[in-house]
Structures are given as C-alpha cells and as structure tokens.
C-alpha cells in the first residue's frame, strides 16, 4: 500500500508571488532534489550523495523564459537562481517548468513553479543603482548576501526602508568576460529604491566636483565610501541616481505640415565622368605578373633540362665495382622471389652469388 501510494502521489506545484517593480529571486536548492533520484533503500541507510545537477528552466509550452525572468547556474555543484524584475505589462500568471538532470545517473525530474505577478505593493520614487566591482551574479543573489549589501546602503542612505529593484550582471551591460584567474570578477549592478529622499553624500554623485574626480581617476572619500565587507564596496564613478518623484514633462508634439513637398527645381543629371587611361593599370595587373611567371618558367626549364647530369655521365664517374653491385641487386631479388613463390623441387638450384663478384675483383686487380 505504501509503494502504491508513493507511485500515485502527485507533487503539488510551487506557487509564489512577484510584485511589479521589485526584485524576484527563487533559489533552486540541489539538496532538495537529491532525494528524488536515489533509491529508497539508500536513503533509509543514511547515505548522503552530492551529485552534480543541471537545471533547465522554460515557460510552459514555450522554449525559453519570460522576457523579464532570467536563470543562472555557474556550476553543476552549485544552486541555480531564477531572478528578474517584472514590469506592469508582465502582470499575470507565469508557469515555469524546471527540469533537473542528475549528471551522475542521468535521471530527470520535472517540477512546476507558478509565479503570480501582481501590482506594485510599494512606491519607490527614489532609486539608486550601484556598481559592485568584486562580485559575481551568483554570489549576490542569495538572501544573506543581499542583506549585507542592503545594510551597507541603509547606512549610506540614512533609512531602513529600502528594497531591491533589480540586480544585473555587468556582462549583460556590455562588460568584458573576466580572466579565469583569482582576483578577476565580472561585476554586478544593484538597484535599490525607497520612498525616502537621497542623503547628502549620495547627492554628491550629481555634483560637478564628483564628475571631475571620476574623469581624473579619483575615488569618493569620506563616510560614503565605507563598507562592512571589502568585496561589497561600491564603485562610485559608475553609480547613478534616479529621482522619479519629479513628473517627467511630456515630449513635444510633432508639428504638422501641409503635406506637400517644396518645389526643388528641375532635375539636372550629373555629367559623364572624365575619360581615364587604363593602360598603366593593365601593365601593372597583367603584363608584370605574366613577365615574372615567364621568367620563373625559363629558370625552372633550365634547371630541369640543362642542368641534368645524365645516366652516361653518372656511370662514367661511378666505380665499376659499385656499378656491378647495383646491377646485380635486382637480379638477385628476382631470383629470390622466384625461389620463394615456386615449388622447390622444380626450381633450379641457386647460383653462387660470390663467384661473379670474385671474378670481377680478379679482373680489376689484373688491370
């Protein structure tokens, strides 16, 4: 009964809410899915596994995620993150299919995440975007790290009524991929909002003095540059303030004309281009390469035909004994092949190979 109930059990969908204008982060924990792949007897024996897992996420009946949602997972041994900031046009229900692939056994598990995008619950007319140079997107999305960054900015802003609006990797902003060495990071942009105005040190970002310091390569000093964790320090020259409390003036309406084009006069076609002498170009592009090729062919023909040594001249310079050895090699090889291929009873006995050689040496000695 327990086995049947386990096989027929239906796993409920995960339902979560995401308000418009605020950062949404959902962490996919590997240890949650670990028990879905192991047999029951191994689980009961208390054996703990740490299998590499790969997450694949897409919108139901679609090949990719919604436009406002992104997914990242740096390594199969690390957790995955779904994150993004929904806009007003993204309101509604988003069903996300999560496929978990166990890289050890290559088993697959499927789960559904339902994200209900609702209206904005907080009004944040004052927003600020900060650049953290020594961070990566996977290291900022955990809730504990977000809390650390938020505490530093609370001290900077002078209020605790802060919420994350967006977190973006510098690679999505056109940044360069860092070298795979210690001390190199891709950088992260964090955007926070509040209903409280900016502090005095934050307003220094909009002063001409600060802009001149950034152009000269300087850094903002004082209380605004303090940070609890050194890797959470802010690069002030890449930080921007957004004051949404002021109404944005509408764009000017386009002026409506009469709809009739002005008279530009009679069309005067351009005159024919002046004549050009192409003979120098012909010499450079055709005659010169042809002459060079002809000279090379003559040199090659002279080397191949007129500089050959010839068989008679070569034999005249070669000693007679060496020539005799050369001519008898092929005859001896043919005789050995004939003896190996035919019947030994019908093949003539081999000739003495040394007798002609000795006779030739005696003749040469007599000379």
Coordinates of C-alpha atoms in Angstrom, one line a residue:
X1 CA 0.0 0.0 0.0
X2 CA 2.9 2.4 0.8
X3 CA 4.5 1.7 -2.5
X4 CA 1.3 2.2 -4.5
X5 CA 0.6 5.4 -2.6
X6 CA 4.1 6.6 -3.4
X7 CA 3.8 5.9 -7.1
X8 CA 0.4 7.5 -7.4
X9 CA 1.2 10.6 -5.3
X10 CA 1.1 13.9 -7.3
X11 CA 3.5 16.6 -6.4
X12 CA 1.9 20.0 -5.9
X13 CA 3.1 23.0 -7.8
X14 CA 5.2 25.6 -6.1
X15 CA 3.2 28.9 -6.0
X16 CA 4.9 32.3 -5.3
X17 CA 4.1 36.0 -5.8
X18 CA 6.2 38.7 -7.5
X19 CA 5.1 42.3 -7.2
X20 CA 5.7 44.7 -10.1
X21 CA 8.8 46.8 -9.7
X22 CA 10.6 44.7 -7.1
X23 CA 13.3 42.1 -7.5
X24 CA 12.1 38.5 -7.6
X25 CA 14.6 35.7 -6.7
X26 CA 13.9 32.0 -6.4
X27 CA 16.8 29.7 -5.5
X28 CA 16.8 26.1 -6.7
X29 CA 18.5 24.1 -4.0
X30 CA 20.3 21.0 -5.1
X31 CA 19.8 19.1 -1.8
X32 CA 16.0 19.4 -2.2
X33 CA 16.1 17.4 -5.4
X34 CA 18.8 14.9 -4.3
X35 CA 16.3 12.5 -2.7
X36 CA 14.3 12.4 -5.9
X37 CA 17.0 10.4 -7.7
X38 CA 18.2 7.9 -5.1
X39 CA 16.6 4.5 -4.4
X40 CA 14.7 4.3 -1.2
X41 CA 16.9 1.7 0.4
X42 CA 19.9 4.0 0.1
X43 CA 18.0 6.9 1.6
X44 CA 17.0 4.7 4.6
X45 CA 20.6 3.6 5.1
X46 CA 21.5 7.3 5.7
X47 CA 23.8 7.5 2.7
X48 CA 24.3 11.2 1.6
X49 CA 25.0 11.9 -2.0
X50 CA 26.4 15.1 -3.6
X51 CA 25.6 14.5 -7.3
X52 CA 26.2 17.2 -9.9
X53 CA 22.8 18.6 -11.2
X54 CA 21.9 20.8 -14.1
X55 CA 18.7 22.9 -14.1
X56 CA 16.8 23.7 -17.3
X57 CA 14.0 26.3 -17.0
X58 CA 11.5 27.4 -19.5
X59 CA 8.0 28.8 -19.6
X60 CA 5.3 26.1 -20.0
X61 CA 4.7 25.4 -23.8
X62 CA 7.5 27.8 -24.7
X63 CA 11.2 27.2 -25.4
X64 CA 12.5 29.9 -23.2
X65 CA 11.7 32.0 -20.1
X66 CA 9.5 35.1 -20.0
X67 CA 11.2 38.3 -21.0
X68 CA 11.5 39.7 -17.5
X69 CA 12.9 36.5 -16.0
X70 CA 16.5 35.1 -16.2
X71 CA 18.2 32.0 -14.9
X72 CA 21.8 31.4 -13.9
X73 CA 23.9 28.5 -12.6
X74 CA 27.6 28.7 -12.7
X75 CA 28.5 25.1 -11.9
X76 CA 26.6 21.7 -11.6
X77 CA 27.7 21.6 -7.9
X78 CA 26.1 25.0 -7.1
X79 CA 22.5 26.1 -6.8
X80 CA 20.5 27.7 -9.6
X81 CA 18.7 31.1 -9.4
X82 CA 15.6 32.4 -11.2
X83 CA 15.6 36.2 -10.9
X84 CA 14.2 39.3 -12.5
X85 CA 12.0 42.4 -12.1
X86 CA 8.5 42.2 -13.6
X87 CA 7.1 45.3 -15.3
X88 CA 3.5 46.4 -15.4
X89 CA 2.9 44.7 -18.8
X90 CA 4.1 41.4 -17.2
X91 CA 1.1 41.0 -14.9
X92 CA -0.5 37.6 -14.8
X93 CA 0.3 34.0 -14.2
X94 CA 3.6 32.6 -15.3
X95 CA 4.1 28.8 -15.2
X96 CA 7.8 27.8 -15.2
X97 CA 8.9 24.2 -15.9
X98 CA 12.0 23.2 -14.1
X99 CA 13.9 20.1 -15.3
X100 CA 16.6 18.7 -13.0
X101 CA 19.2 16.5 -14.7
X102 CA 21.4 14.3 -12.5
X103 CA 24.8 14.2 -14.2
X104 CA 25.8 11.0 -12.3
X105 CA 22.8 8.8 -13.2
X106 CA 21.3 11.0 -16.0
X107 CA 17.9 10.7 -14.4
X108 CA 15.5 13.6 -14.9
X109 CA 13.0 15.2 -12.6
X110 CA 10.3 17.8 -13.5
X111 CA 8.7 20.4 -11.3
X112 CA 6.4 23.4 -11.9
X113 CA 6.8 26.8 -10.5
X114 CA 3.8 29.2 -10.7
X115 CA 4.7 32.9 -10.4
X116 CA 1.8 35.3 -9.9
X117 CA 2.9 38.8 -11.0
X118 CA 0.7 41.3 -9.2
X119 CA 0.5 45.0 -8.9
X120 CA 3.2 47.0 -7.1
X121 CA 2.9 47.0 -3.3
X122 CA 5.4 49.7 -2.6
X123 CA 6.0 53.1 -4.1
X124 CA 9.7 53.8 -4.6
X125 CA 10.2 57.2 -6.3
X126 CA 13.9 57.5 -5.3
X127 CA 16.1 54.8 -6.8
X128 CA 19.8 54.4 -7.0
X129 CA 22.0 52.0 -8.9
X130 CA 25.4 51.0 -7.6
X131 CA 28.2 49.0 -9.2
X132 CA 30.0 46.4 -7.1
X133 CA 33.2 45.5 -8.9
X134 CA 34.3 42.5 -6.9
X135 CA 31.1 40.5 -7.1
X136 CA 29.5 38.0 -9.5
X137 CA 25.8 37.5 -10.1
X138 CA 25.6 34.0 -8.5
X139 CA 27.3 35.4 -5.3
X140 CA 24.9 38.3 -4.9
X141 CA 21.5 36.6 -5.4
X142 CA 21.5 34.6 -2.1
X143 CA 19.4 36.3 0.5
X144 CA 22.2 36.6 3.1
X145 CA 24.4 38.5 0.6
X146 CA 21.6 40.8 -0.4
X147 CA 21.1 41.6 3.3
X148 CA 24.7 42.5 3.7
X149 CA 24.6 44.9 0.7
X150 CA 21.3 46.4 1.9
X151 CA 22.7 47.1 5.4
X152 CA 25.6 49.0 3.9
X153 CA 23.4 51.1 1.7
X154 CA 21.0 51.7 4.6
X155 CA 23.9 53.3 6.5
X156 CA 24.7 55.3 3.4
X157 CA 21.1 56.3 2.6
X158 CA 20.1 57.0 6.2
X159 CA 17.0 54.9 6.2
X160 CA 16.0 51.2 6.5
X161 CA 13.0 51.5 4.1
X162 CA 15.0 50.0 1.2
X163 CA 14.1 47.3 -1.3
X164 CA 15.9 45.8 -4.2
X165 CA 14.6 46.8 -7.6
X166 CA 17.0 44.9 -9.8
X167 CA 20.3 43.0 -9.9
X168 CA 22.1 42.8 -13.2
X169 CA 25.5 41.3 -14.2
X170 CA 28.0 43.6 -15.9
X171 CA 28.2 41.1 -18.7
X172 CA 24.5 41.9 -19.6
X173 CA 25.5 45.6 -19.8
X174 CA 28.3 45.0 -22.4
X175 CA 31.1 44.2 -19.9
X176 CA 34.0 42.0 -20.8
X177 CA 34.4 38.4 -19.7
X178 CA 37.0 38.4 -16.8
X179 CA 40.1 36.2 -17.0
X180 CA 39.7 32.8 -15.2
X181 CA 42.2 33.9 -12.5
X182 CA 41.8 34.7 -8.8
X183 CA 41.0 38.4 -8.3
X184 CA 39.1 38.9 -11.5
X185 CA 35.3 39.4 -11.3
X186 CA 32.6 40.3 -13.8
X187 CA 31.0 42.9 -11.6
X188 CA 27.3 43.4 -10.6
X189 CA 24.9 46.3 -10.8
X190 CA 22.4 46.5 -7.9
X191 CA 19.5 48.9 -7.9
X192 CA 17.6 49.8 -4.8
X193 CA 14.6 52.0 -4.2
X194 CA 12.9 53.9 -1.3
X195 CA 10.3 56.4 -0.5
X196 CA 12.9 58.5 1.4
X197 CA 15.0 61.2 -0.4
X198 CA 18.6 60.7 -1.0
X199 CA 21.2 61.5 1.6
X200 CA 23.7 64.4 1.3
X201 CA 26.6 62.1 0.4
X202 CA 24.6 60.4 -2.3
X203 CA 23.7 63.7 -3.8
X204 CA 27.4 64.3 -4.3
X205 CA 27.2 61.9 -7.2
X206 CA 25.4 64.6 -9.2
X207 CA 27.9 67.4 -8.4
X208 CA 30.4 68.7 -11.0
X209 CA 33.2 68.1 -8.5
X210 CA 32.5 64.4 -8.3
X211 CA 32.4 64.2 -12.1
X212 CA 35.7 65.8 -12.4
X213 CA 37.2 63.4 -9.8
X214 CA 35.9 60.5 -11.8
X215 CA 37.4 61.8 -15.0
X216 CA 40.7 62.3 -13.2
X217 CA 40.6 58.7 -11.9
X218 CA 39.9 59.6 -8.3
X219 CA 37.6 58.0 -5.8
X220 CA 34.9 59.3 -3.5
X221 CA 36.3 59.5 0.1
X222 CA 34.6 60.0 3.4
X223 CA 31.6 58.3 5.0
X224 CA 30.1 57.5 1.6
X225 CA 32.9 55.1 0.7
X226 CA 32.7 52.9 3.8
X227 CA 31.6 49.3 3.6
X228 CA 31.5 46.4 6.1
X229 CA 32.7 43.8 3.7
X230 CA 35.5 44.8 1.3
X231 CA 34.1 42.8 -1.6
X232 CA 30.8 44.7 -1.3
X233 CA 32.5 48.1 -1.7
X234 CA 30.8 50.4 -4.3
X235 CA 32.5 51.9 -7.4
X236 CA 31.1 55.4 -7.1
X237 CA 32.0 56.6 -10.6
X238 CA 29.6 54.0 -12.0
X239 CA 26.7 54.8 -9.6
X240 CA 23.6 56.7 -10.8
X241 CA 20.7 58.3 -9.0
X242 CA 17.1 58.2 -10.4
X243 CA 14.7 60.7 -9.0
X244 CA 11.2 59.5 -10.1
X245 CA 9.3 61.9 -7.8
X246 CA 9.5 64.7 -10.3
X247 CA 7.0 64.5 -13.1
X248 CA 8.5 63.9 -16.4
X249 CA 7.4 66.5 -19.0
X250 CA 5.7 65.0 -22.0
X251 CA 7.6 65.0 -25.3
X252 CA 6.7 67.9 -27.6
X253 CA 4.1 67.0 -30.2
X254 CA 5.4 66.9 -33.8
X255 CA 4.5 69.9 -35.9
X256 CA 2.0 69.1 -38.7
X257 CA 3.0 70.4 -42.1
X258 CA 1.0 71.0 -45.2
X259 CA 1.8 67.5 -46.6
X260 CA 3.2 68.9 -49.9
X261 CA 6.9 68.8 -50.7
X262 CA 8.6 72.0 -51.5
X263 CA 9.5 72.6 -55.2
X264 CA 13.2 71.8 -55.7
X265 CA 13.5 72.8 -59.4
X266 CA 14.2 70.8 -62.5
X267 CA 16.3 67.7 -62.1
X268 CA 19.8 68.2 -63.5
X269 CA 21.6 64.8 -64.1
X270 CA 25.3 64.8 -63.4
X271 CA 27.7 64.9 -66.3
X272 CA 29.6 61.9 -67.6
X273 CA 32.9 61.1 -65.7
X274 CA 36.1 62.2 -67.4
X275 CA 37.9 59.6 -69.5
X276 CA 40.6 57.6 -67.9
X277 CA 43.7 55.8 -69.3
X278 CA 43.6 52.2 -68.1
X279 CA 46.9 51.2 -69.9
X280 CA 49.1 51.7 -66.9
X281 CA 46.7 49.6 -64.8
X282 CA 46.8 46.9 -67.4
X283 CA 50.6 46.8 -67.4
X284 CA 50.7 46.6 -63.6
X285 CA 47.9 43.9 -63.2
X286 CA 48.6 41.8 -66.3
X287 CA 51.9 42.3 -68.1
X288 CA 54.1 42.4 -65.0
X289 CA 52.8 39.2 -63.4
X290 CA 52.9 37.5 -66.8
X291 CA 56.6 38.5 -67.3
X292 CA 57.5 37.3 -63.9
X293 CA 55.8 34.0 -64.5
X294 CA 57.6 33.6 -67.8
X295 CA 61.0 34.3 -66.2
X296 CA 60.3 31.7 -63.5
X297 CA 59.3 29.1 -66.1
X298 CA 62.5 29.7 -68.1
X299 CA 64.6 29.3 -64.9
X300 CA 62.8 26.1 -64.0
X301 CA 63.2 24.7 -67.5
X302 CA 66.9 25.4 -67.5
X303 CA 67.4 23.7 -64.1
X304 CA 65.3 20.7 -65.1
X305 CA 66.6 20.2 -68.7
X306 CA 70.1 21.8 -69.0
X307 CA 71.5 21.0 -65.6
X308 CA 70.8 17.3 -65.6
X309 CA 73.8 15.0 -65.1
X310 CA 72.7 12.2 -67.4
X311 CA 73.0 8.4 -67.0
X312 CA 76.2 8.0 -69.1
X313 CA 78.0 10.8 -67.2
X314 CA 76.9 9.4 -63.9
X315 CA 78.0 5.9 -64.8
X316 CA 81.4 7.3 -66.0
X317 CA 82.0 8.8 -62.6
X318 CA 80.9 5.6 -60.7
X319 CA 83.5 2.8 -60.0
X320 CA 82.9 -0.4 -61.9
X321 CA 82.6 -2.5 -58.7
X322 CA 79.8 -0.2 -57.4
X323 CA 78.0 -0.4 -60.8
X324 CA 78.3 -4.2 -60.8
X325 CA 76.8 -4.3 -57.2
X326 CA 74.0 -2.0 -58.3
X327 CA 73.1 -4.1 -61.4
X328 CA 73.1 -7.4 -59.6
X329 CA 70.8 -6.3 -56.7
X330 CA 67.7 -6.5 -58.9
X331 CA 68.7 -9.8 -60.5
X332 CA 69.3 -11.4 -57.0
X333 CA 65.9 -10.0 -55.7
X334 CA 64.1 -11.5 -58.7
X335 CA 65.8 -14.9 -58.2
X336 CA 64.8 -14.9 -54.5
X337 CA 61.2 -14.1 -55.3
X338 CA 61.1 -16.9 -58.0
X339 CA 62.5 -19.4 -55.5
X340 CA 60.0 -18.4 -52.8
X341 CA 57.0 -18.5 -55.0
X342 CA 57.6 -21.7 -57.0
X343 CA 58.0 -25.3 -56.0
X344 CA 61.4 -26.1 -54.5
X345 CA 61.6 -29.4 -56.5
X346 CA 61.0 -27.8 -59.9
X347 CA 63.1 -24.6 -59.3
X348 CA 66.8 -24.6 -60.4
X349 CA 69.3 -24.5 -57.6
X350 CA 70.6 -21.0 -56.8
X351 CA 73.6 -19.7 -58.5
X352 CA 76.7 -18.8 -56.4
X353 CA 76.5 -15.1 -55.8
X354 CA 80.1 -14.6 -54.7
X355 CA 81.7 -16.3 -57.8
X356 CA 80.9 -13.5 -60.3
X357 CA 82.0 -10.9 -57.7
X358 CA 85.3 -12.6 -57.1
X359 CA 85.9 -12.9 -60.9
X360 CA 85.3 -9.2 -61.3
X361 CA 87.6 -8.3 -58.4
X362 CA 90.4 -10.5 -60.0
X363 CA 89.9 -8.8 -63.4
X364 CA 90.2 -5.4 -61.8
X365 CA 93.3 -6.5 -59.9
X366 CA 95.0 -7.7 -63.1
X367 CA 94.4 -4.3 -64.7

